[in-house]
Coordinates of N, CA and C in Angstrom, one line a residue:
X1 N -0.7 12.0 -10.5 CA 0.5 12.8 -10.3 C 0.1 14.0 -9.5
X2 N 1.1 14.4 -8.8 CA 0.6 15.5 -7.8 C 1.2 16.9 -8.6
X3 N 0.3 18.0 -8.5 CA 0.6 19.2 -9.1 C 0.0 20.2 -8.6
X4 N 0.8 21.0 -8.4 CA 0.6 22.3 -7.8 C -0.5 23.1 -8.1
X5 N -0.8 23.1 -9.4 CA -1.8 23.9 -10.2 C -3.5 23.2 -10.0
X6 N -3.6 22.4 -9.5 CA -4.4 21.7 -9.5 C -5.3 21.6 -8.4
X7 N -6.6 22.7 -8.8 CA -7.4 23.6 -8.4 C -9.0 22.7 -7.9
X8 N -9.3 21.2 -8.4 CA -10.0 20.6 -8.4 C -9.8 19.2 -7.9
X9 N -8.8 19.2 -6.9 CA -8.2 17.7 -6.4 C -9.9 16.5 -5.7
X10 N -10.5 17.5 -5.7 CA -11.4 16.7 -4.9 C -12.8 16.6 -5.2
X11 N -12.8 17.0 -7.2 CA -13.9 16.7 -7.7 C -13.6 15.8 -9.0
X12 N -14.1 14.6 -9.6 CA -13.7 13.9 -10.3 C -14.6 13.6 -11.6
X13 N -14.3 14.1 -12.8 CA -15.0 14.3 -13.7 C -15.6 12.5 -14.4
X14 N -17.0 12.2 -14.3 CA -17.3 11.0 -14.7 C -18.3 10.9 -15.0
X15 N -18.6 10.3 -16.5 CA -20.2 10.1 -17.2 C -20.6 11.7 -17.3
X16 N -20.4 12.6 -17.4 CA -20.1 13.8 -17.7 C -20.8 14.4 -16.8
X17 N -20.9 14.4 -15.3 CA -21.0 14.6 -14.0 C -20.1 15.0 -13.1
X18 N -19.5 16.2 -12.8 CA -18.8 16.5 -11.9 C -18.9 15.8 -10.6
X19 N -18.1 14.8 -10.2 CA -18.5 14.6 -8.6 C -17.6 14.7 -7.8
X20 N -18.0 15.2 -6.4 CA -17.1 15.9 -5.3 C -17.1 14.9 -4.5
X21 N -15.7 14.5 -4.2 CA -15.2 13.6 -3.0 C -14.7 14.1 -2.4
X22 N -14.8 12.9 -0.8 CA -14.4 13.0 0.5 C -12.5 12.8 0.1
X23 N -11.8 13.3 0.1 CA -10.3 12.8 -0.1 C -9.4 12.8 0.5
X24 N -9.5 13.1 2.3 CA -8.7 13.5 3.1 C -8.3 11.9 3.3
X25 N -7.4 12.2 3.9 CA -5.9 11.3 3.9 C -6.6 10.1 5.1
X26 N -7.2 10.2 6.3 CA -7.9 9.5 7.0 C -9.3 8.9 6.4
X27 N -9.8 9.4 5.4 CA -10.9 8.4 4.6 C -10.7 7.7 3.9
X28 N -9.4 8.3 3.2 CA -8.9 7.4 1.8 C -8.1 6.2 3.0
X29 N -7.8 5.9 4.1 CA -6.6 5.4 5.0 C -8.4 4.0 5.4
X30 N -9.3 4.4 5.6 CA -10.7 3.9 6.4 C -10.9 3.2 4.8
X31 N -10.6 3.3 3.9 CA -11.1 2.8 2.4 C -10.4 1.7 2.8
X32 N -8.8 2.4 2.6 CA -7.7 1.0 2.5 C -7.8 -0.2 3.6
X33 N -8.4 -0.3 4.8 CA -9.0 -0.8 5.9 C -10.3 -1.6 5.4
X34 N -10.8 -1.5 4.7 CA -12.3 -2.2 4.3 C -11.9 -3.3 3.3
X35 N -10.4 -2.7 2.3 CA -10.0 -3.8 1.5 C -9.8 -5.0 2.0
X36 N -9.2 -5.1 3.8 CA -8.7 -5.9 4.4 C -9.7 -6.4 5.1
X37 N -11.2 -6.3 5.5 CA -11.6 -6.2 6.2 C -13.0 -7.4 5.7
X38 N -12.1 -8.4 5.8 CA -13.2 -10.0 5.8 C -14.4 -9.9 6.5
X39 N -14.8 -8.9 7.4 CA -16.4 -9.2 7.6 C -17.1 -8.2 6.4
X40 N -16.6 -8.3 5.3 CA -17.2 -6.6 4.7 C -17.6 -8.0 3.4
X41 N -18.4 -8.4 2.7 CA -18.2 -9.0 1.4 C -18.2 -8.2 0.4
X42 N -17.2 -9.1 -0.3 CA -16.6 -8.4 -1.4 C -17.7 -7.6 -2.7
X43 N -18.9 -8.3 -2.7 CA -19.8 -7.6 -3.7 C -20.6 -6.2 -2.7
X44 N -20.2 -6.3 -1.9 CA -20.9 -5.1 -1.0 C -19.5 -4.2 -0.9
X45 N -18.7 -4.1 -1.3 CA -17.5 -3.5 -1.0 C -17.5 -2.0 -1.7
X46 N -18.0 -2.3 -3.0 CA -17.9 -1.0 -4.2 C -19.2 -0.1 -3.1
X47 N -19.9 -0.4 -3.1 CA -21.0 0.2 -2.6 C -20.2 1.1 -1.3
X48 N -19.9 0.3 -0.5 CA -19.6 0.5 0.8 C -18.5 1.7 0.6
X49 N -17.5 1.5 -0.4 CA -16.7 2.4 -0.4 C -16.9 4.0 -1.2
X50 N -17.9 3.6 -2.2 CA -18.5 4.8 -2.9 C -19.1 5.4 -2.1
X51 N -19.8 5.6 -0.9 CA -20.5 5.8 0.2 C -19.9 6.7 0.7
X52 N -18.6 6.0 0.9 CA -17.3 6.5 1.9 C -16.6 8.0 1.0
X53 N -16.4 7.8 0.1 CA -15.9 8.6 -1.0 C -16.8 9.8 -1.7
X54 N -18.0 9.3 -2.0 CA -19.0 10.6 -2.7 C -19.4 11.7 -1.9
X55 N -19.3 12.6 -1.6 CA -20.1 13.4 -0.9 C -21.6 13.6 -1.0
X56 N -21.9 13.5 -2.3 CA -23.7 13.8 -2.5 C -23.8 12.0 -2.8
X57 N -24.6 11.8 -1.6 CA -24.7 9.9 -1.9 C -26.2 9.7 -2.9
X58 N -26.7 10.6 -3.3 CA -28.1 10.5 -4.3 C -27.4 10.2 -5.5
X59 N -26.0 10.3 -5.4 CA -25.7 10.4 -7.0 C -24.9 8.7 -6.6
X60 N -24.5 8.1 -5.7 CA -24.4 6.3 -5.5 C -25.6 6.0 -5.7
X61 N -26.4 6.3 -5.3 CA -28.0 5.6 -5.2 C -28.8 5.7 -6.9
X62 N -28.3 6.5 -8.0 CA -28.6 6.8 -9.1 C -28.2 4.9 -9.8
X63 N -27.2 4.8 -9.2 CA -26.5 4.1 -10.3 C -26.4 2.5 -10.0
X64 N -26.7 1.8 -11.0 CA -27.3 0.4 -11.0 C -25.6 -0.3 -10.4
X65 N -25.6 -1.7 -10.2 CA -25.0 -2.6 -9.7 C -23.4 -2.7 -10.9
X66 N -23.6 -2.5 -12.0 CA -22.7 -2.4 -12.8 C -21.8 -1.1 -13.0
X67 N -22.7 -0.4 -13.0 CA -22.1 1.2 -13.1 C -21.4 1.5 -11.8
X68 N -22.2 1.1 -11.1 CA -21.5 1.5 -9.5 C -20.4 0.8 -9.4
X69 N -20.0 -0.7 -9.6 CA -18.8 -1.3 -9.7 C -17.6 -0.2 -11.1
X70 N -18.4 0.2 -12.1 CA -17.1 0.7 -12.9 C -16.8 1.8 -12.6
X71 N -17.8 2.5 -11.5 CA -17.4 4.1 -11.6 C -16.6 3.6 -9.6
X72 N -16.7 2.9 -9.3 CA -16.0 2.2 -8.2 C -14.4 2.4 -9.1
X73 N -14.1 1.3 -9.5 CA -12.8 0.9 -10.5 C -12.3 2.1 -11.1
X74 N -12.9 2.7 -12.0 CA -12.6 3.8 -12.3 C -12.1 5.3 -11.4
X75 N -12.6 5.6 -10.0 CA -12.1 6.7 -9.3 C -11.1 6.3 -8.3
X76 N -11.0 4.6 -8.2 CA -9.6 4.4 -7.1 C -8.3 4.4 -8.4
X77 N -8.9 3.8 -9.4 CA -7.6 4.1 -10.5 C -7.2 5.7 -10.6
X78 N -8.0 6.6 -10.7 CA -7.4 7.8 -11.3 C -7.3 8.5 -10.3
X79 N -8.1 8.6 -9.1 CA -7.7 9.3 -7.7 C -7.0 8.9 -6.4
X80 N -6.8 7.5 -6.8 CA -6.0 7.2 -5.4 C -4.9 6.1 -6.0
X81 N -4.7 5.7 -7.1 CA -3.9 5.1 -8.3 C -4.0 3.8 -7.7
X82 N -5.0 2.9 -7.5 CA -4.9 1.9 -7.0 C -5.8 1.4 -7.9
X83 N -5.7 0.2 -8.8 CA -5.6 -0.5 -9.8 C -6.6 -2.0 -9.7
X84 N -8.0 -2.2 -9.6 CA -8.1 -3.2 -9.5 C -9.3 -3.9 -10.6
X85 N -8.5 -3.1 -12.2 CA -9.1 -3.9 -13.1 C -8.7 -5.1 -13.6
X86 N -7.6 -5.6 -13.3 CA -7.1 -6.6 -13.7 C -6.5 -7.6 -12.9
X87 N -6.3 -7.3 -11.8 CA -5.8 -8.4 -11.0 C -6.6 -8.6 -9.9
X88 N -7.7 -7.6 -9.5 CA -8.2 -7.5 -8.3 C -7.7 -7.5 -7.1
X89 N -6.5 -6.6 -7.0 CA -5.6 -6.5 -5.6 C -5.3 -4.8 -5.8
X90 N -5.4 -4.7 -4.8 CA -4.6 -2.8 -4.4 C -3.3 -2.5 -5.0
X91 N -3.1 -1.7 -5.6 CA -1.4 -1.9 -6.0 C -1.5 0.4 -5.9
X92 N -0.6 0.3 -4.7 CA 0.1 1.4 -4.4 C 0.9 1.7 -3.7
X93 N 1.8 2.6 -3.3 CA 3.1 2.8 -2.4 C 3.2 1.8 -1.6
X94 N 2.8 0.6 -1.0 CA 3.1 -0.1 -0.5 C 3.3 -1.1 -0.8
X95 N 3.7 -1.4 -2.0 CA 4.6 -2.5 -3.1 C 5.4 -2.1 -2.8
X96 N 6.6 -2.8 -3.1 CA 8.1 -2.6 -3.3 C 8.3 -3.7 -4.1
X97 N 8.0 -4.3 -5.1 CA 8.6 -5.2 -6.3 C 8.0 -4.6 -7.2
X98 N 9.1 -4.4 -8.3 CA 8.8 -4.0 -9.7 C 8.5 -5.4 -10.9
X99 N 9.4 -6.9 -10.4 CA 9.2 -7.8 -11.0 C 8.0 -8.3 -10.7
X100 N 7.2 -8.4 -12.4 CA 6.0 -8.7 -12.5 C 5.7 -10.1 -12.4
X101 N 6.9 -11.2 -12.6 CA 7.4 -12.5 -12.3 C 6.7 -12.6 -10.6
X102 N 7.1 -11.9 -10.0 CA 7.2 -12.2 -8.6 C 5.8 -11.5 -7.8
X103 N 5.6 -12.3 -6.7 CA 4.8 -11.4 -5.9 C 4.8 -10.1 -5.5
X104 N 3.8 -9.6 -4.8 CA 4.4 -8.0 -4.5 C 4.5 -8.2 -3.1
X105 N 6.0 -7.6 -2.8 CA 5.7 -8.0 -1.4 C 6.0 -6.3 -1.0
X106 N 5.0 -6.5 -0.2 CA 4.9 -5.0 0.8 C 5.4 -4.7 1.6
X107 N 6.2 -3.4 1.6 CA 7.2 -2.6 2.4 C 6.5 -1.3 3.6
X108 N 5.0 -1.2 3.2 CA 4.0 -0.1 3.9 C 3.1 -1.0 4.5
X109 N 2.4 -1.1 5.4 CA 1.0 -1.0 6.0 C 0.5 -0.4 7.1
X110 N -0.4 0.8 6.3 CA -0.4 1.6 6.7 C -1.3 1.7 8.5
X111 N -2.0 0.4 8.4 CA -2.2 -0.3 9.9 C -1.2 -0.6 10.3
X112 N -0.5 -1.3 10.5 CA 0.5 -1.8 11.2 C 1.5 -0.7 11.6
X113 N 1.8 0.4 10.4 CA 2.8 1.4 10.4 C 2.0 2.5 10.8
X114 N 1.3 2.7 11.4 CA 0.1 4.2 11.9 C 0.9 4.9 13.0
X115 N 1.3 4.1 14.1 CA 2.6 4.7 15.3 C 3.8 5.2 14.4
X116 N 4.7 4.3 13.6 CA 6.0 5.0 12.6 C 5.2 6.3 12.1
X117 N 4.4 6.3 11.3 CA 3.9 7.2 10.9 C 3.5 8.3 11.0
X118 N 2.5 8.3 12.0 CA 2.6 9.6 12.8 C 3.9 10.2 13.7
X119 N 4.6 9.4 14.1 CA 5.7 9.8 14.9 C 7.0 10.8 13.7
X120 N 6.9 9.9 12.7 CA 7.5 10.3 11.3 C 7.4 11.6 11.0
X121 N 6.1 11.9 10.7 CA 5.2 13.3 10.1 C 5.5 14.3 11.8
X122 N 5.4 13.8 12.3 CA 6.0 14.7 13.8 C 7.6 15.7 13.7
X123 N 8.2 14.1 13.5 CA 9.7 14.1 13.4 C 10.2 15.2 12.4
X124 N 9.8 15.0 10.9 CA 9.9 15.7 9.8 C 9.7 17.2 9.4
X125 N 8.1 17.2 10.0 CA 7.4 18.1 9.6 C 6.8 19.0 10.8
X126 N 7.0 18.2 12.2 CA 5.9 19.3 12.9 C 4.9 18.8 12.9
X127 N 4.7 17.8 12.1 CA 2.2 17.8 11.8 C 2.4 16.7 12.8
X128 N 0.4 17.0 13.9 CA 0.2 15.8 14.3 C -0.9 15.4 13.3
X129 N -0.7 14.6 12.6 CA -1.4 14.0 11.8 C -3.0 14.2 12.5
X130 N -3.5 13.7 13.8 CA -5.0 13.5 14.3 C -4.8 15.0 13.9
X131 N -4.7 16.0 14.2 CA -5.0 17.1 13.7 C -5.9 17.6 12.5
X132 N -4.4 16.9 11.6 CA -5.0 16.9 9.9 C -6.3 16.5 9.5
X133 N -6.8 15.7 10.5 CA -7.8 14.5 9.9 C -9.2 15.4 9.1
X134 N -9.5 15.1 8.0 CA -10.5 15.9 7.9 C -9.8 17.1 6.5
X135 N -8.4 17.7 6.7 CA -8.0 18.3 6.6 C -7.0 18.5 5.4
X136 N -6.0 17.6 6.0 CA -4.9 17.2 4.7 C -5.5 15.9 3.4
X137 N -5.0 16.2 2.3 CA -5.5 15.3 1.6 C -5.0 13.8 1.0
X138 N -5.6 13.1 0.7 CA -4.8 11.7 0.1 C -3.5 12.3 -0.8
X139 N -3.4 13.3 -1.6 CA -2.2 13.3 -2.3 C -1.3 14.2 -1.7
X140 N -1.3 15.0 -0.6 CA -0.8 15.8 0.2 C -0.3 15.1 0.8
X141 N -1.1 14.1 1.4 CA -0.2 13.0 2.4 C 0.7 12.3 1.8
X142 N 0.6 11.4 0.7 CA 1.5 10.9 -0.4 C 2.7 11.0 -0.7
X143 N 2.4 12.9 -0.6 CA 3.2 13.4 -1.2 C 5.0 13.6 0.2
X144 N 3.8 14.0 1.0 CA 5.0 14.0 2.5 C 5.3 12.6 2.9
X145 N 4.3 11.8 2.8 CA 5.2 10.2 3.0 C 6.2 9.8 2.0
X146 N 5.9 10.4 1.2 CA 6.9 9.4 -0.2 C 8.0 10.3 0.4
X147 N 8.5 11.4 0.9 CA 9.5 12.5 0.9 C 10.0 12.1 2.8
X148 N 9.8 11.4 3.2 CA 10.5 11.1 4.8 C 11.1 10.8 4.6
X149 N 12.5 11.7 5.8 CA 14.0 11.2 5.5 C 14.1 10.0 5.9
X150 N 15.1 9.6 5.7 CA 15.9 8.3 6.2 C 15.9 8.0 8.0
X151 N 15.9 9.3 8.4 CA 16.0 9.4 9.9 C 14.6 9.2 10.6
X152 N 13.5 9.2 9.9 CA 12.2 8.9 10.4 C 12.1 7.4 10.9
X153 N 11.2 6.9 12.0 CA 11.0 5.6 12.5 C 10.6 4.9 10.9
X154 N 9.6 5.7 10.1 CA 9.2 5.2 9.0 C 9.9 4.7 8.3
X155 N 11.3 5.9 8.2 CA 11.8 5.7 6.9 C 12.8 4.9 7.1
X156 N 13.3 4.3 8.4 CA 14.3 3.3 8.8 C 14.1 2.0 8.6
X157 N 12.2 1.4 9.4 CA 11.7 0.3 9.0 C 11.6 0.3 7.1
X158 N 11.5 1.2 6.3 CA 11.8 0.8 5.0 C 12.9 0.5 4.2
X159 N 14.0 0.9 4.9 CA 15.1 1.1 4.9 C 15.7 -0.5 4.7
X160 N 15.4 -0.7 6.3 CA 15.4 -2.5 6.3 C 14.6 -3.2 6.2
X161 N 13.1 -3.1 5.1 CA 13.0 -4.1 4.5 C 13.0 -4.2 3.3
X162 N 14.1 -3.1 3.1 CA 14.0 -3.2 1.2 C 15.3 -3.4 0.8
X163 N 16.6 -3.3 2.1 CA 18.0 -3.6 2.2 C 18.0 -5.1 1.7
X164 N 19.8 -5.1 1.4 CA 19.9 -6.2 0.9 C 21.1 -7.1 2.1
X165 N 21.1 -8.6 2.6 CA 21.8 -8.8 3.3 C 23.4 -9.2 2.4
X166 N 24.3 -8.2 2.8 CA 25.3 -8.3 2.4 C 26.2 -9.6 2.1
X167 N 26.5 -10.0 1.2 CA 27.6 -11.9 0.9 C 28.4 -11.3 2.0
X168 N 28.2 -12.9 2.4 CA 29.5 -13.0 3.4 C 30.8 -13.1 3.1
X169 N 31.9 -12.4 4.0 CA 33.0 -12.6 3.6 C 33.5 -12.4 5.0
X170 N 35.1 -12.8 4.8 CA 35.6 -13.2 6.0 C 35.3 -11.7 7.4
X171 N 34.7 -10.6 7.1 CA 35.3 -9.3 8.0 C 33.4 -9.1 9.0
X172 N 32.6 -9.5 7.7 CA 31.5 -8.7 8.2 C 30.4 -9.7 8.5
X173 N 30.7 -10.9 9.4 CA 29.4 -11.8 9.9 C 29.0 -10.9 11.3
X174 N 29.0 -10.2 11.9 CA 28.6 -9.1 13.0 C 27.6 -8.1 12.0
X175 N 28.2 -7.8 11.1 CA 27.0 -7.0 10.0 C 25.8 -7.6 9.7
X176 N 26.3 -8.5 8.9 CA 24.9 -9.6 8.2 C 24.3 -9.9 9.7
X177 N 24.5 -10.6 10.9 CA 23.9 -10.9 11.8 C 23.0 -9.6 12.3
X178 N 23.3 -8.6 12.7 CA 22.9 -7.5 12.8 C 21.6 -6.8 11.4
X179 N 22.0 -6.7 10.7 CA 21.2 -6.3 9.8 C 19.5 -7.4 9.2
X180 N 20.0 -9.2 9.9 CA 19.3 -10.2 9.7 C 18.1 -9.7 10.7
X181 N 18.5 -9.5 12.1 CA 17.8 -9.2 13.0 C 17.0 -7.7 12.9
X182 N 17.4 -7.3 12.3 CA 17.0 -5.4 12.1 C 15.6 -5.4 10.9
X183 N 16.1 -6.6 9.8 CA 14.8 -7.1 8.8 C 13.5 -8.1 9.5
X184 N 13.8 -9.1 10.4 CA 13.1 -9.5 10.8 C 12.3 -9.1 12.2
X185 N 13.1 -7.4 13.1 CA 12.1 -6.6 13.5 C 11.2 -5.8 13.1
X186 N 11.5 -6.0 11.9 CA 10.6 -4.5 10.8 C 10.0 -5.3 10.0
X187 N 10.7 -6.5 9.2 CA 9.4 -7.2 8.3 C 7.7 -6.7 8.7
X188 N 7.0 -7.1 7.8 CA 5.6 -7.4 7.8 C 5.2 -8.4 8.0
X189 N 3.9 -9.1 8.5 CA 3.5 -10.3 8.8 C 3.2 -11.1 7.4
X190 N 2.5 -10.1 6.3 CA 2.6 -10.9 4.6 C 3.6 -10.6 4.0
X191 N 5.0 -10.1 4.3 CA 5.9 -10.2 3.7 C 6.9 -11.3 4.3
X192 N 6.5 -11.3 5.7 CA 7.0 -12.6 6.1 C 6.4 -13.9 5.4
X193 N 5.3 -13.9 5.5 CA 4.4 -14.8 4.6 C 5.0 -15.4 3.4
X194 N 4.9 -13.7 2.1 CA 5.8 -14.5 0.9 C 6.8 -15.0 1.2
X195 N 7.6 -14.6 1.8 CA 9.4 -14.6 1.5 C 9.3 -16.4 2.1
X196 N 8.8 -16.5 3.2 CA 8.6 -18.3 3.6 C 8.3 -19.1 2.3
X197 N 7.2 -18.6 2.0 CA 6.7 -19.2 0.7 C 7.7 -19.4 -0.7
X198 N 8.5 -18.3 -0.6 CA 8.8 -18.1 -1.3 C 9.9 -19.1 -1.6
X199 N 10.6 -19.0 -0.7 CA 12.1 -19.7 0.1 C 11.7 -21.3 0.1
X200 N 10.4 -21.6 0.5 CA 9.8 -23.0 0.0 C 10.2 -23.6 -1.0
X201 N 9.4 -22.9 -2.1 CA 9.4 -23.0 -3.7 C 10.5 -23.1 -3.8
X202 N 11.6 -22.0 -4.0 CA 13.0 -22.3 -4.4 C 14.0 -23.6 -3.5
X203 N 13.5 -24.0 -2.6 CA 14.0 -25.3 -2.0 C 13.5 -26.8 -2.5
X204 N 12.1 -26.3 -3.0 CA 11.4 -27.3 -3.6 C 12.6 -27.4 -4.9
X205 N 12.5 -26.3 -5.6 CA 12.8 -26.6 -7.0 C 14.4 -27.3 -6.8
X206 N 14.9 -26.9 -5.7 CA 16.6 -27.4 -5.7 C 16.6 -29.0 -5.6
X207 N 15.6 -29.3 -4.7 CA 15.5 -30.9 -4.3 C 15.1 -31.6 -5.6
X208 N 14.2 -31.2 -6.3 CA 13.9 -31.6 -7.7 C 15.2 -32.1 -8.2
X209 N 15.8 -30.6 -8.9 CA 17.0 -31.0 -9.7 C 18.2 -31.9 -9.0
X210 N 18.1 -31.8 -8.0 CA 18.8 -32.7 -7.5 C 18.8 -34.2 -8.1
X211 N 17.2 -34.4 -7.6 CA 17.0 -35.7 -8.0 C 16.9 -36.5 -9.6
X212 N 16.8 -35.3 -10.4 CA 16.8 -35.6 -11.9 C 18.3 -35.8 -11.9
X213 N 19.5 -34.6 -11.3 CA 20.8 -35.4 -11.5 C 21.2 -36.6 -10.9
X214 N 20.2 -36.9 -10.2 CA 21.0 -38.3 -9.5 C 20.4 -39.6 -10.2
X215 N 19.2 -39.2 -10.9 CA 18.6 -40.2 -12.0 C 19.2 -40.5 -13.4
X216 N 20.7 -39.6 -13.6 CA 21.1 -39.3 -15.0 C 22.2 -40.7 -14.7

């Protein structure tokens, strides 16, 4: 949680060792990039990113293969709230499903969305973000992305893909048509992904029941 008062954003208390991190908003952004990043293997990942993150790297190099994975898990949970004790996947602002039933399908990426983005933080604020680099922090940035108005490039693509296509009825097929095309300029390429999948499944399951009533 972000707070005003909070005088030590960038040192993280662990094993009773004060440690000072790298936290600006372009390192924690080069983290989230490595999650994605299939030539990196996954047991070399903790390492690679504790690297990225510690400022005094003697204090990565102290710590055995186990400890370095939990003190990994442990500082993306409490400093960048991204969660990967139990599912082993990223879970931050760029979810948009609260049903635990369902996939998460994502409304941010922050690759894909880096042009909205910046243009956004332009639009809003005045900041050129390349400026910041170095500068502004992971929860600073957070804090001004979660708060873009509606009128941002950013805050429009979220706009439409978290909108809902309106039931048809006799007045508004120019709407629905329009708003259909406005979701599938802005979707994501893995949110395109689920929703196909998704849309599968539920077709699958229809042809099923079909066939059980036609067996009755």
């Amino acid at each position: 949680m972000f707070k005003l008062t909070d005088r030590n954003r960038d040192v993280y208390p662990w094993a009773g060792v004060n440690v000072e991190l790298n936290l600006s908003f372009d390192n924690v952004l080069m983290l989230l990039e490595l999650f994605e990043d299939k030539t990196v293997p996954e047991n070399t990942r903790p390492s690679v990113a504790l690297n990225m993150l510690v400022v005094d790297k003697s204090l990565v190099a102290q710590l055995d293969g186990a400890r370095k994975e939990r003190f990994f898990i442990d500082v993306l949970r409490d400093k960048l709230n991204i969660d990967l004790s139990s599912t082993g996947k990223k879970r931050n602002v760029a979810s948009g499903n609260d049903d635990s039933n369902d996939p998460d399908i994502p409304i941010v990426d922050f690759v894909i969305d880096a042009e909205r983005i910046f243009a956004s933080f332009l639009f809003d604020y005045g900041m050129n973000l390349l400026e910041q680099q170095g500068k502004l922090t992971w929860e600073e940035f957070l804090a001004l992305f979660n708060n873009l108005s509606d009128k941002t490039p950013m805050g429009i693509a979220i706009h439409y893909r978290t909108c809902e296509i309106p039931k048809k009825d006799s007045t508004n097929a120019d709407e629905r048509k329009r708003i259909k095309q406005m979701k599938e300029l802005y979707e994501l390429p893995e949110a395109k992904a689920i929703r196909e999948q998704m849309e599968y499944e539920a077709y699958h399951r229809r042809m099923e029941s079909q066939k059980k009533l036609m067996k009755r």
